PDB file of C-alpha atoms in Angstrom:
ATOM      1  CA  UNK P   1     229.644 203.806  85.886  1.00 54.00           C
ATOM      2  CA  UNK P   2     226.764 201.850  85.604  1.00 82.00           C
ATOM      3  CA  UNK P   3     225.214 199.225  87.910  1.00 86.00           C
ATOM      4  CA  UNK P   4     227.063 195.826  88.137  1.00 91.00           C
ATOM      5  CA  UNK P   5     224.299 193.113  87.417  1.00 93.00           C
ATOM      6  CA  UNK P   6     224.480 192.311  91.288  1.00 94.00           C
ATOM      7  CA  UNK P   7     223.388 195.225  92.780  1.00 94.00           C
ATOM      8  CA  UNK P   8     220.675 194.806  90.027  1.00 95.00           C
ATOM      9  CA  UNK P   9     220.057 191.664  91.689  1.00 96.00           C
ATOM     10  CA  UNK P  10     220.297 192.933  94.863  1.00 96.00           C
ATOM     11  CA  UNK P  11     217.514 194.977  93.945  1.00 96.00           C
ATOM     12  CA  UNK P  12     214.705 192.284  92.800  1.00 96.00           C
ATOM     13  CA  UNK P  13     215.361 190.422  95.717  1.00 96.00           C
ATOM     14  CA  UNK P  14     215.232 193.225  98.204  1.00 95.00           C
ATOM     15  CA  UNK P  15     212.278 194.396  96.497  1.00 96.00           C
ATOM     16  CA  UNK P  16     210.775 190.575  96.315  1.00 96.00           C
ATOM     17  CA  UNK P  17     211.452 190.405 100.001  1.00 93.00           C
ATOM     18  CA  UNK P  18     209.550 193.631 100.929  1.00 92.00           C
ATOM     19  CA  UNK P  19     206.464 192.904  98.856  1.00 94.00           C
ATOM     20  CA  UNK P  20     206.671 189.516 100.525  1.00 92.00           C
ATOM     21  CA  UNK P  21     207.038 190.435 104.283  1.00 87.00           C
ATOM     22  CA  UNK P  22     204.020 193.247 103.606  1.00 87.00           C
ATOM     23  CA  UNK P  23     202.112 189.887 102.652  1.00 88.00           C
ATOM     24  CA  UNK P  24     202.876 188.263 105.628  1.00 83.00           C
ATOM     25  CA  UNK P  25     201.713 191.141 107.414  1.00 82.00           C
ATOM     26  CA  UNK P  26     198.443 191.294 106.051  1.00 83.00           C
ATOM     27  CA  UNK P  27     197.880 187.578 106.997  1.00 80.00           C
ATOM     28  CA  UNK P  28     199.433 188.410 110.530  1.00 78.00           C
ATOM     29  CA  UNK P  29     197.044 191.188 110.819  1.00 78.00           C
ATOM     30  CA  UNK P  30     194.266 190.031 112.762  1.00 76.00           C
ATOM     31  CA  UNK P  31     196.601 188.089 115.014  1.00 73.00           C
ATOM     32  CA  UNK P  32     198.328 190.801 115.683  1.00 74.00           C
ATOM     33  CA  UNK P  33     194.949 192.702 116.551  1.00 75.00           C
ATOM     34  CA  UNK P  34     193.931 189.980 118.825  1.00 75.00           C
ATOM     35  CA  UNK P  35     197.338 189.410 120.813  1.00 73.00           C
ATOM     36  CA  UNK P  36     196.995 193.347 121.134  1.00 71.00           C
ATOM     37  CA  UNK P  37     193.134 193.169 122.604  1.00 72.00           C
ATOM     38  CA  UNK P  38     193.941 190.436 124.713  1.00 74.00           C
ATOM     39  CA  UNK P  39     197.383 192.284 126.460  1.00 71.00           C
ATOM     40  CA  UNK P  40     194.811 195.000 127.394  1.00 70.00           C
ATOM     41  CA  UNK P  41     198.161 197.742 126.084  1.00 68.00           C
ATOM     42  CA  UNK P  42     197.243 201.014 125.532  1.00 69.00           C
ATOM     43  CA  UNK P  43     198.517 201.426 122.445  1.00 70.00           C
ATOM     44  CA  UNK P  44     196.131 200.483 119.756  1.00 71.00           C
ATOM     45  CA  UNK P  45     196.491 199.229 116.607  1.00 72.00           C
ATOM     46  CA  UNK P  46     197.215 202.747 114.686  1.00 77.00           C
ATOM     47  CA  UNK P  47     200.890 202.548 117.031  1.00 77.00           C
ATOM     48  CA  UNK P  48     201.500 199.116 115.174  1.00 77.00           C
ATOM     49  CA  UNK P  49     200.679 200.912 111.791  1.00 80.00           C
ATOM     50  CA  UNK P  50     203.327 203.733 112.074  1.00 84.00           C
ATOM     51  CA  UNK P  51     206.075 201.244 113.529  1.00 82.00           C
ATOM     52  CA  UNK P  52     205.443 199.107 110.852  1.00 85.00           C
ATOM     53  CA  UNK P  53     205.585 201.951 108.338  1.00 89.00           C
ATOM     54  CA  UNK P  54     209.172 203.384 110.040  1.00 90.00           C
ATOM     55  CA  UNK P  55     210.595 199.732 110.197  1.00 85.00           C
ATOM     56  CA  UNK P  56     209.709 199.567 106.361  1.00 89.00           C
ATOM     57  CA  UNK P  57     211.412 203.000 105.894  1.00 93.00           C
ATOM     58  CA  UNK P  58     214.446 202.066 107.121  1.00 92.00           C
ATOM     59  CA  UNK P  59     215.114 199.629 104.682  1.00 91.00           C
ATOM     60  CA  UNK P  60     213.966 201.564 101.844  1.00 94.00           C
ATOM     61  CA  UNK P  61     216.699 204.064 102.878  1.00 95.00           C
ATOM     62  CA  UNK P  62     218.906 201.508 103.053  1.00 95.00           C
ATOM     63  CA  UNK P  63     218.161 200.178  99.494  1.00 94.00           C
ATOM     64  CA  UNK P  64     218.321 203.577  98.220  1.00 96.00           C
ATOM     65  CA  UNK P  65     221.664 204.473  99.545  1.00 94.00           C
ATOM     66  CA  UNK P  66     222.836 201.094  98.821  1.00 95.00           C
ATOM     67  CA  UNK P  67     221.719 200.481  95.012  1.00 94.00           C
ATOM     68  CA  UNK P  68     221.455 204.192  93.645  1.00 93.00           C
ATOM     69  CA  UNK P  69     224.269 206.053  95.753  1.00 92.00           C
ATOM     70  CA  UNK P  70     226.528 203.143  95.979  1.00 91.00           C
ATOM     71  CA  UNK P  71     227.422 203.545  99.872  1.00 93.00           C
ATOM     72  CA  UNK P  72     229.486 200.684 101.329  1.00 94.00           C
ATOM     73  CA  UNK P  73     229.027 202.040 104.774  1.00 95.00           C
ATOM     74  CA  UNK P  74     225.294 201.848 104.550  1.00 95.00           C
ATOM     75  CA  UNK P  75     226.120 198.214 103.024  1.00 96.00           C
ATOM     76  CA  UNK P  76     227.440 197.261 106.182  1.00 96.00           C
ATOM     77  CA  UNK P  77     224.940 199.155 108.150  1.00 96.00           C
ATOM     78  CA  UNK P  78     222.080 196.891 105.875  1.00 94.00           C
ATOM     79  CA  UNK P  79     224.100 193.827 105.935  1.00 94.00           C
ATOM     80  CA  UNK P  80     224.266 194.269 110.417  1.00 94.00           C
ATOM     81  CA  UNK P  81     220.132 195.272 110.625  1.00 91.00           C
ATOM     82  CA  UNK P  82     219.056 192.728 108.346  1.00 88.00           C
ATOM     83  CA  UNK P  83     221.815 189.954 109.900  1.00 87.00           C
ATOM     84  CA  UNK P  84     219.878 190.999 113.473  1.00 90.00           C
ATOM     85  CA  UNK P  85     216.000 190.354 111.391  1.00 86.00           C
ATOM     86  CA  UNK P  86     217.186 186.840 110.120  1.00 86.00           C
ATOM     87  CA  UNK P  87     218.317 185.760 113.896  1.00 88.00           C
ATOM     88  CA  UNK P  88     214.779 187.261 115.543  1.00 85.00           C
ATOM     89  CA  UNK P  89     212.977 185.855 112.803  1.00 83.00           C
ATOM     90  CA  UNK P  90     214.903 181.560 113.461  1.00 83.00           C
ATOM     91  CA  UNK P  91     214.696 182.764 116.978  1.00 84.00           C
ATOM     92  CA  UNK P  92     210.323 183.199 116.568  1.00 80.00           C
ATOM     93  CA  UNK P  93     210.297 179.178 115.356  1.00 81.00           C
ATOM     94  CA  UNK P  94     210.298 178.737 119.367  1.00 81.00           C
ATOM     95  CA  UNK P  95     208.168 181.007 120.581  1.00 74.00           C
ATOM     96  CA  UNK P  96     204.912 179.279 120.953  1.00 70.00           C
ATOM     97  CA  UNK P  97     203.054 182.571 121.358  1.00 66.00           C
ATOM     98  CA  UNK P  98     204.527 184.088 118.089  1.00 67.00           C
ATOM     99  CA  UNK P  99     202.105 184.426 114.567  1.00 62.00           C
ATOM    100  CA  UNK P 100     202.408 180.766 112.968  1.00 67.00           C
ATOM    101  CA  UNK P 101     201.009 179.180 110.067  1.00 75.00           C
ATOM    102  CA  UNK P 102     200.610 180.895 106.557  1.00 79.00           C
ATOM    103  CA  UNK P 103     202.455 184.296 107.741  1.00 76.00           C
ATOM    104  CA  UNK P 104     205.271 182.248 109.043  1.00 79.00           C
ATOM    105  CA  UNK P 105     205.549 180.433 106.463  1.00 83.00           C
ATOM    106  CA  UNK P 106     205.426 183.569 104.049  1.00 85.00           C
ATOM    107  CA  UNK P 107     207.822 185.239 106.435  1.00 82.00           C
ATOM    108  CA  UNK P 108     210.451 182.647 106.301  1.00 87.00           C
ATOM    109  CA  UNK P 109     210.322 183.065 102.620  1.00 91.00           C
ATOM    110  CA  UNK P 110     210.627 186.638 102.886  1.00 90.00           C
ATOM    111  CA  UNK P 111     213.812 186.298 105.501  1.00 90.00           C
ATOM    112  CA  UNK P 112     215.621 183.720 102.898  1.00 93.00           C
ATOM    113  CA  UNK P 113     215.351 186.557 100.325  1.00 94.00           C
ATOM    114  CA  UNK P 114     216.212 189.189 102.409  1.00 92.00           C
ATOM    115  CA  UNK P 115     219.579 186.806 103.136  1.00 93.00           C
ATOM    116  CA  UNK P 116     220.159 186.427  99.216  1.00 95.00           C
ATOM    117  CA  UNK P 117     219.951 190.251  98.439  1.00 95.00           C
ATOM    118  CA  UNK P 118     222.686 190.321 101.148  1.00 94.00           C
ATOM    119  CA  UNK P 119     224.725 187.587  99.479  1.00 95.00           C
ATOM    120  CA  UNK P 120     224.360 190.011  96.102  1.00 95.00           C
ATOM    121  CA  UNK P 121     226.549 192.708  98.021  1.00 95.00           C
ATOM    122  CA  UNK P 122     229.231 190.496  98.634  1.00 95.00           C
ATOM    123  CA  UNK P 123     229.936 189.319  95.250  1.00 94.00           C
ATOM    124  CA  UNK P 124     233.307 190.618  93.278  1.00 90.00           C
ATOM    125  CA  UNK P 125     231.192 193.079  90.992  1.00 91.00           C
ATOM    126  CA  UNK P 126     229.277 194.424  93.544  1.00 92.00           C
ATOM    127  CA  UNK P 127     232.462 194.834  96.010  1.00 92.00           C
ATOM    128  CA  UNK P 128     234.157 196.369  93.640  1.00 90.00           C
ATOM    129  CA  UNK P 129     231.161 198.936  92.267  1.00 89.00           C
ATOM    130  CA  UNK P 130     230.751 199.885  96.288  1.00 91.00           C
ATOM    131  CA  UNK P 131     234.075 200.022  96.782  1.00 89.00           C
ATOM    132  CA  UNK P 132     235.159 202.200  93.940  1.00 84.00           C
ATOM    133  CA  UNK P 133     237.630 199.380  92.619  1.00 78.00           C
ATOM    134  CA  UNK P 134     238.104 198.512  89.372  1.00 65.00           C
ATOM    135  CA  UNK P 135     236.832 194.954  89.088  1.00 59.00           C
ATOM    136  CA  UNK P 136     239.628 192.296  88.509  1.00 57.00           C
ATOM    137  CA  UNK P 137     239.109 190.111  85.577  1.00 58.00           C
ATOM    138  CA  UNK P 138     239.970 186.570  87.153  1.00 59.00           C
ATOM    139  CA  UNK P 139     241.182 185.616  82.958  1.00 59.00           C
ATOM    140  CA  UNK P 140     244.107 187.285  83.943  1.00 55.00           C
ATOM    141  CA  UNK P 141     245.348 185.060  86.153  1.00 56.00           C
ATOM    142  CA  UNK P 142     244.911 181.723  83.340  1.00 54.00           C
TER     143      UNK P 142
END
């Protein structure tokens, strides 16, 4: 069976949202650097480097199993980890020490289209294709 158009949806956006947050990153960067000088931690910056990588891992797993294998459990697992992501990232609008300007801004964008790849798995097509079910034509119901 082939894709439904909104797990090809799903896709772009997911895909949109990781290029996105990796931009944010890179303007976060320095901050990042400094916040890390300044907390005199012994962990330098190479530590950040390989959480980030294994925090962008995860969700590649998660698209992969999601989009190519068609696992609903792993939908459910994404849907959870990313639901967590969106609340941390409206929770950081308060937290006067958090990264602000350009890589918020960027990162808010990349958290609104990390929510509408999620809103992709819940429509009927995509329910259905993850699911296993036969889709239900709503026409037959006119």
């Amino acid at each position: 069976m082939h894709r439904p158009p909104s797990i090809i949806w799903f896709e772009r956006l997911f895909w949109a949202s990781m290029i996105v947050g990796l931009i944010s990153t890179a303007f976060a960067w320095a901050d990042m650097q400094s916040t890390l000088e300044k907390s005199g931690s012994p962990f330098g910056m190479t530590s950040v480097a390989v959480t980030l990588a294994v925090f962008l891992a995860i969700p590649v797993a998660f698209w992969y199993a999601i989009a190519r294998r068609g696992s609903n459990v792993v939908r459910w697992i994404y849907v959870i980890w990313m639901g967590f992501g969106v609340i941390m990232t409206l929770l950081s609008l308060f937290d006067p020490q958090n990264v602000n300007g350009i890589a918020l801004g960027i990162s808010l964008i990349s958290t609104a289209l990390s929510a509408a790849s999620i809103a992709c798995l819940f429509r009927g097509d995509a329910v259905a294709w993850l699911t296993g079910k036969a889709p239900v034509d709503p026409g037959i119901f006119s």
